[in-house]
Amino acid sequence: MIKFPIKLAVASKEGLAISEHFGHAKQFRIYESTPDYCRLLETREVAHYCLGQHSDQSAMAGILESIKDCHAVFVAKIGDGPTEKLKAVGVRAVSRYGYEAIEASLLDYMQSLTTNGEDV
């Protein structure tokens, strides 16, 4: 059973849509969410993880540390490797709302979470 509110991290270039690839994010917006509302709590700066054909593992460690208190991270795109690393620290990677409005997407996710349970 999930206790609300929960924290959700969002990768966004401009703060309006879920518009950033996980590996390109330089910050994550942290929202407090329930099925009825979401509100921005803070913005957390992180090091750039994706460096073209390779990745910066120390940056990944910093990202994981930065968002490990979140239930999920919302991104436009994410690879299988980062998805597994997030899963290992208990954070879900959610890319199905890529390029959609942040608040509407978070509220839809929260409604799905309460309707379908943990495995959303």
PDB file of C-alpha atoms in Angstrom:
ATOM      1  CA  MET A   1       0.000   0.000   0.000  1.00  0.00           C
ATOM      2  CA  ILE A   2       1.333   3.392  -0.982  1.00  0.00           C
ATOM      3  CA  LYS A   3       1.203   6.212   1.538  1.00  0.00           C
ATOM      4  CA  PHE A   4       0.492   9.604   0.022  1.00  0.00           C
ATOM      5  CA  PRO A   5       1.904  12.081  -0.700  1.00  0.00           C
ATOM      6  CA  ILE A   6       4.812  10.647  -2.673  1.00  0.00           C
ATOM      7  CA  LYS A   7       7.678  12.385  -4.423  1.00  0.00           C
ATOM      8  CA  LEU A   8       8.031  12.242  -8.186  1.00  0.00           C
ATOM      9  CA  ALA A   9      11.075  13.484 -10.116  1.00  0.00           C
ATOM     10  CA  VAL A  10      10.618  15.081 -13.535  1.00  0.00           C
ATOM     11  CA  ALA A  11      13.195  15.705 -16.265  1.00  0.00           C
ATOM     12  CA  SER A  12      12.143  18.853 -18.101  1.00  0.00           C
ATOM     13  CA  LYS A  13      14.012  21.392 -20.204  1.00  0.00           C
ATOM     14  CA  GLU A  14      11.560  24.239 -19.660  1.00  0.00           C
ATOM     15  CA  GLY A  15       9.428  23.225 -16.667  1.00  0.00           C
ATOM     16  CA  LEU A  16       6.183  22.771 -18.607  1.00  0.00           C
ATOM     17  CA  ALA A  17       6.472  19.313 -20.185  1.00  0.00           C
ATOM     18  CA  ILE A  18       8.310  16.052 -19.524  1.00  0.00           C
ATOM     19  CA  SER A  19      10.780  16.975 -22.225  1.00  0.00           C
ATOM     20  CA  GLU A  20      14.249  15.752 -21.242  1.00  0.00           C
ATOM     21  CA  HIS A  21      16.050  12.477 -21.923  1.00  0.00           C
ATOM     22  CA  PHE A  22      17.232  10.931 -18.634  1.00  0.00           C
ATOM     23  CA  GLY A  23      20.876  10.954 -19.698  1.00  0.00           C
ATOM     24  CA  HIS A  24      20.758  14.609 -20.741  1.00  0.00           C
ATOM     25  CA  ALA A  25      19.064  15.977 -17.618  1.00  0.00           C
ATOM     26  CA  LYS A  26      21.025  18.546 -15.657  1.00  0.00           C
ATOM     27  CA  GLN A  27      18.289  18.895 -13.072  1.00  0.00           C
ATOM     28  CA  PHE A  28      15.184  17.147 -11.809  1.00  0.00           C
ATOM     29  CA  ARG A  29      12.086  18.939 -10.609  1.00  0.00           C
ATOM     30  CA  ILE A  30      10.734  17.217  -7.504  1.00  0.00           C
ATOM     31  CA  TYR A  31       6.973  17.170  -7.026  1.00  0.00           C
ATOM     32  CA  GLU A  32       4.893  16.135  -4.051  1.00  0.00           C
ATOM     33  CA  SER A  33       1.900  14.221  -5.409  1.00  0.00           C
ATOM     34  CA  THR A  34      -1.349  12.613  -4.384  1.00  0.00           C
ATOM     35  CA  PRO A  35      -4.185  11.432  -6.634  1.00  0.00           C
ATOM     36  CA  ASP A  36      -5.743  14.904  -6.209  1.00  0.00           C
ATOM     37  CA  TYR A  37      -2.854  17.344  -6.544  1.00  0.00           C
ATOM     38  CA  CYS A  38       0.794  17.807  -7.347  1.00  0.00           C
ATOM     39  CA  ARG A  39       3.037  20.686  -6.392  1.00  0.00           C
ATOM     40  CA  LEU A  40       6.629  21.543  -7.107  1.00  0.00           C
ATOM     41  CA  LEU A  41       8.810  21.195  -4.013  1.00  0.00           C
ATOM     42  CA  GLU A  42      12.284  21.893  -5.360  1.00  0.00           C
ATOM     43  CA  THR A  43      14.729  21.535  -8.216  1.00  0.00           C
ATOM     44  CA  ARG A  44      17.775  19.299  -7.759  1.00  0.00           C
ATOM     45  CA  GLU A  45      20.843  19.897  -9.905  1.00  0.00           C
ATOM     46  CA  VAL A  46      22.740  16.835 -11.188  1.00  0.00           C
ATOM     47  CA  ALA A  47      25.780  16.181 -13.352  1.00  0.00           C
ATOM     48  CA  HIS A  48      25.224  15.349 -17.008  1.00  0.00           C
ATOM     49  CA  TYR A  49      25.223  11.523 -17.364  1.00  0.00           C
ATOM     50  CA  CYS A  50      25.141  10.837 -21.124  1.00  0.00           C
ATOM     51  CA  LEU A  51      28.289  11.831 -22.982  1.00  0.00           C
ATOM     52  CA  GLY A  52      27.472  10.658 -26.494  1.00  0.00           C
ATOM     53  CA  GLN A  53      28.705   7.111 -27.065  1.00  0.00           C
ATOM     54  CA  HIS A  54      29.659   6.590 -23.400  1.00  0.00           C
ATOM     55  CA  SER A  55      28.392   7.562 -19.976  1.00  0.00           C
ATOM     56  CA  ASP A  56      29.780   9.066 -16.789  1.00  0.00           C
ATOM     57  CA  GLN A  57      29.292   6.472 -14.033  1.00  0.00           C
ATOM     58  CA  SER A  58      30.108   8.934 -11.250  1.00  0.00           C
ATOM     59  CA  ALA A  59      27.353  11.188 -12.595  1.00  0.00           C
ATOM     60  CA  MET A  60      24.943   8.217 -12.518  1.00  0.00           C
ATOM     61  CA  ALA A  61      25.802   7.591  -8.866  1.00  0.00           C
ATOM     62  CA  GLY A  62      25.051  11.236  -8.092  1.00  0.00           C
ATOM     63  CA  ILE A  63      21.729  11.115  -9.948  1.00  0.00           C
ATOM     64  CA  LEU A  64      20.678   7.957  -8.115  1.00  0.00           C
ATOM     65  CA  GLU A  65      21.577   9.562  -4.792  1.00  0.00           C
ATOM     66  CA  SER A  66      19.706  12.728  -5.724  1.00  0.00           C
ATOM     67  CA  ILE A  67      16.380  11.064  -6.583  1.00  0.00           C
ATOM     68  CA  LYS A  68      16.402   7.866  -4.499  1.00  0.00           C
ATOM     69  CA  ASP A  69      13.683   9.309  -2.223  1.00  0.00           C
ATOM     70  CA  CYS A  70      11.292   9.538  -5.189  1.00  0.00           C
ATOM     71  CA  HIS A  71       8.748   6.896  -6.151  1.00  0.00           C
ATOM     72  CA  ALA A  72       9.374   7.459  -9.876  1.00  0.00           C
ATOM     73  CA  VAL A  73      11.244   9.627 -12.356  1.00  0.00           C
ATOM     74  CA  PHE A  74       9.416  10.944 -15.422  1.00  0.00           C
ATOM     75  CA  VAL A  75      11.510  11.320 -18.575  1.00  0.00           C
ATOM     76  CA  ALA A  76      11.020  11.759 -22.314  1.00  0.00           C
ATOM     77  CA  LYS A  77      13.311   8.772 -22.993  1.00  0.00           C
ATOM     78  CA  ILE A  78      15.548   6.409 -21.041  1.00  0.00           C
ATOM     79  CA  GLY A  79      17.686   3.387 -21.842  1.00  0.00           C
ATOM     80  CA  ASP A  80      17.490  -0.086 -20.329  1.00  0.00           C
ATOM     81  CA  GLY A  81      20.713   0.297 -18.300  1.00  0.00           C
ATOM     82  CA  PRO A  82      19.619   3.415 -16.419  1.00  0.00           C
ATOM     83  CA  THR A  83      16.133   1.929 -15.957  1.00  0.00           C
ATOM     84  CA  GLU A  84      17.650  -1.085 -14.194  1.00  0.00           C
ATOM     85  CA  LYS A  85      19.899   1.091 -12.021  1.00  0.00           C
ATOM     86  CA  LEU A  86      16.912   3.166 -10.954  1.00  0.00           C
ATOM     87  CA  LYS A  87      14.899   0.021 -10.238  1.00  0.00           C
ATOM     88  CA  ALA A  88      17.736  -1.249  -8.017  1.00  0.00           C
ATOM     89  CA  VAL A  89      17.322   1.800  -5.747  1.00  0.00           C
ATOM     90  CA  GLY A  90      13.523   1.566  -5.767  1.00  0.00           C
ATOM     91  CA  VAL A  91      12.745   4.293  -8.312  1.00  0.00           C
ATOM     92  CA  ARG A  92      10.521   3.585 -11.321  1.00  0.00           C
ATOM     93  CA  ALA A  93      11.415   5.048 -14.705  1.00  0.00           C
ATOM     94  CA  VAL A  94       8.313   6.398 -16.467  1.00  0.00           C
ATOM     95  CA  SER A  95       8.622   7.430 -20.112  1.00  0.00           C
ATOM     96  CA  ARG A  96       5.075   6.953 -21.352  1.00  0.00           C
ATOM     97  CA  TYR A  97       4.264  10.644 -20.775  1.00  0.00           C
ATOM     98  CA  GLY A  98       7.174  11.955 -22.846  1.00  0.00           C
ATOM     99  CA  TYR A  99       6.602  15.501 -24.142  1.00  0.00           C
ATOM    100  CA  GLU A 100       3.272  15.851 -22.322  1.00  0.00           C
ATOM    101  CA  ALA A 101       2.368  18.488 -19.712  1.00  0.00           C
ATOM    102  CA  ILE A 102       3.900  17.791 -16.306  1.00  0.00           C
ATOM    103  CA  GLU A 103       0.956  18.317 -13.955  1.00  0.00           C
ATOM    104  CA  ALA A 104      -1.613  16.494 -16.093  1.00  0.00           C
ATOM    105  CA  SER A 105       0.812  13.588 -16.525  1.00  0.00           C
ATOM    106  CA  LEU A 106       1.603  13.299 -12.820  1.00  0.00           C
ATOM    107  CA  LEU A 107      -2.090  13.386 -11.896  1.00  0.00           C
ATOM    108  CA  ASP A 108      -2.890  10.740 -14.516  1.00  0.00           C
ATOM    109  CA  TYR A 109      -0.080   8.557 -13.170  1.00  0.00           C
ATOM    110  CA  MET A 110      -1.324   8.994  -9.611  1.00  0.00           C
ATOM    111  CA  GLN A 111      -4.868   8.028 -10.646  1.00  0.00           C
ATOM    112  CA  SER A 112      -3.467   4.927 -12.396  1.00  0.00           C
ATOM    113  CA  LEU A 113      -1.426   4.107  -9.326  1.00  0.00           C
ATOM    114  CA  THR A 114      -4.463   4.159  -7.045  1.00  0.00           C
ATOM    115  CA  THR A 115      -6.596   2.227  -9.547  1.00  0.00           C
ATOM    116  CA  ASN A 116      -4.045  -0.398 -10.617  1.00  0.00           C
ATOM    117  CA  GLY A 117      -1.891  -0.635  -7.535  1.00  0.00           C
ATOM    118  CA  GLU A 118       1.908  -0.757  -7.347  1.00  0.00           C
ATOM    119  CA  ASP A 119       2.601  -2.197 -10.807  1.00  0.00           C
ATOM    120  CA  VAL A 120       1.845   0.806 -12.970  1.00  0.00           C
TER     121      VAL A 120
END
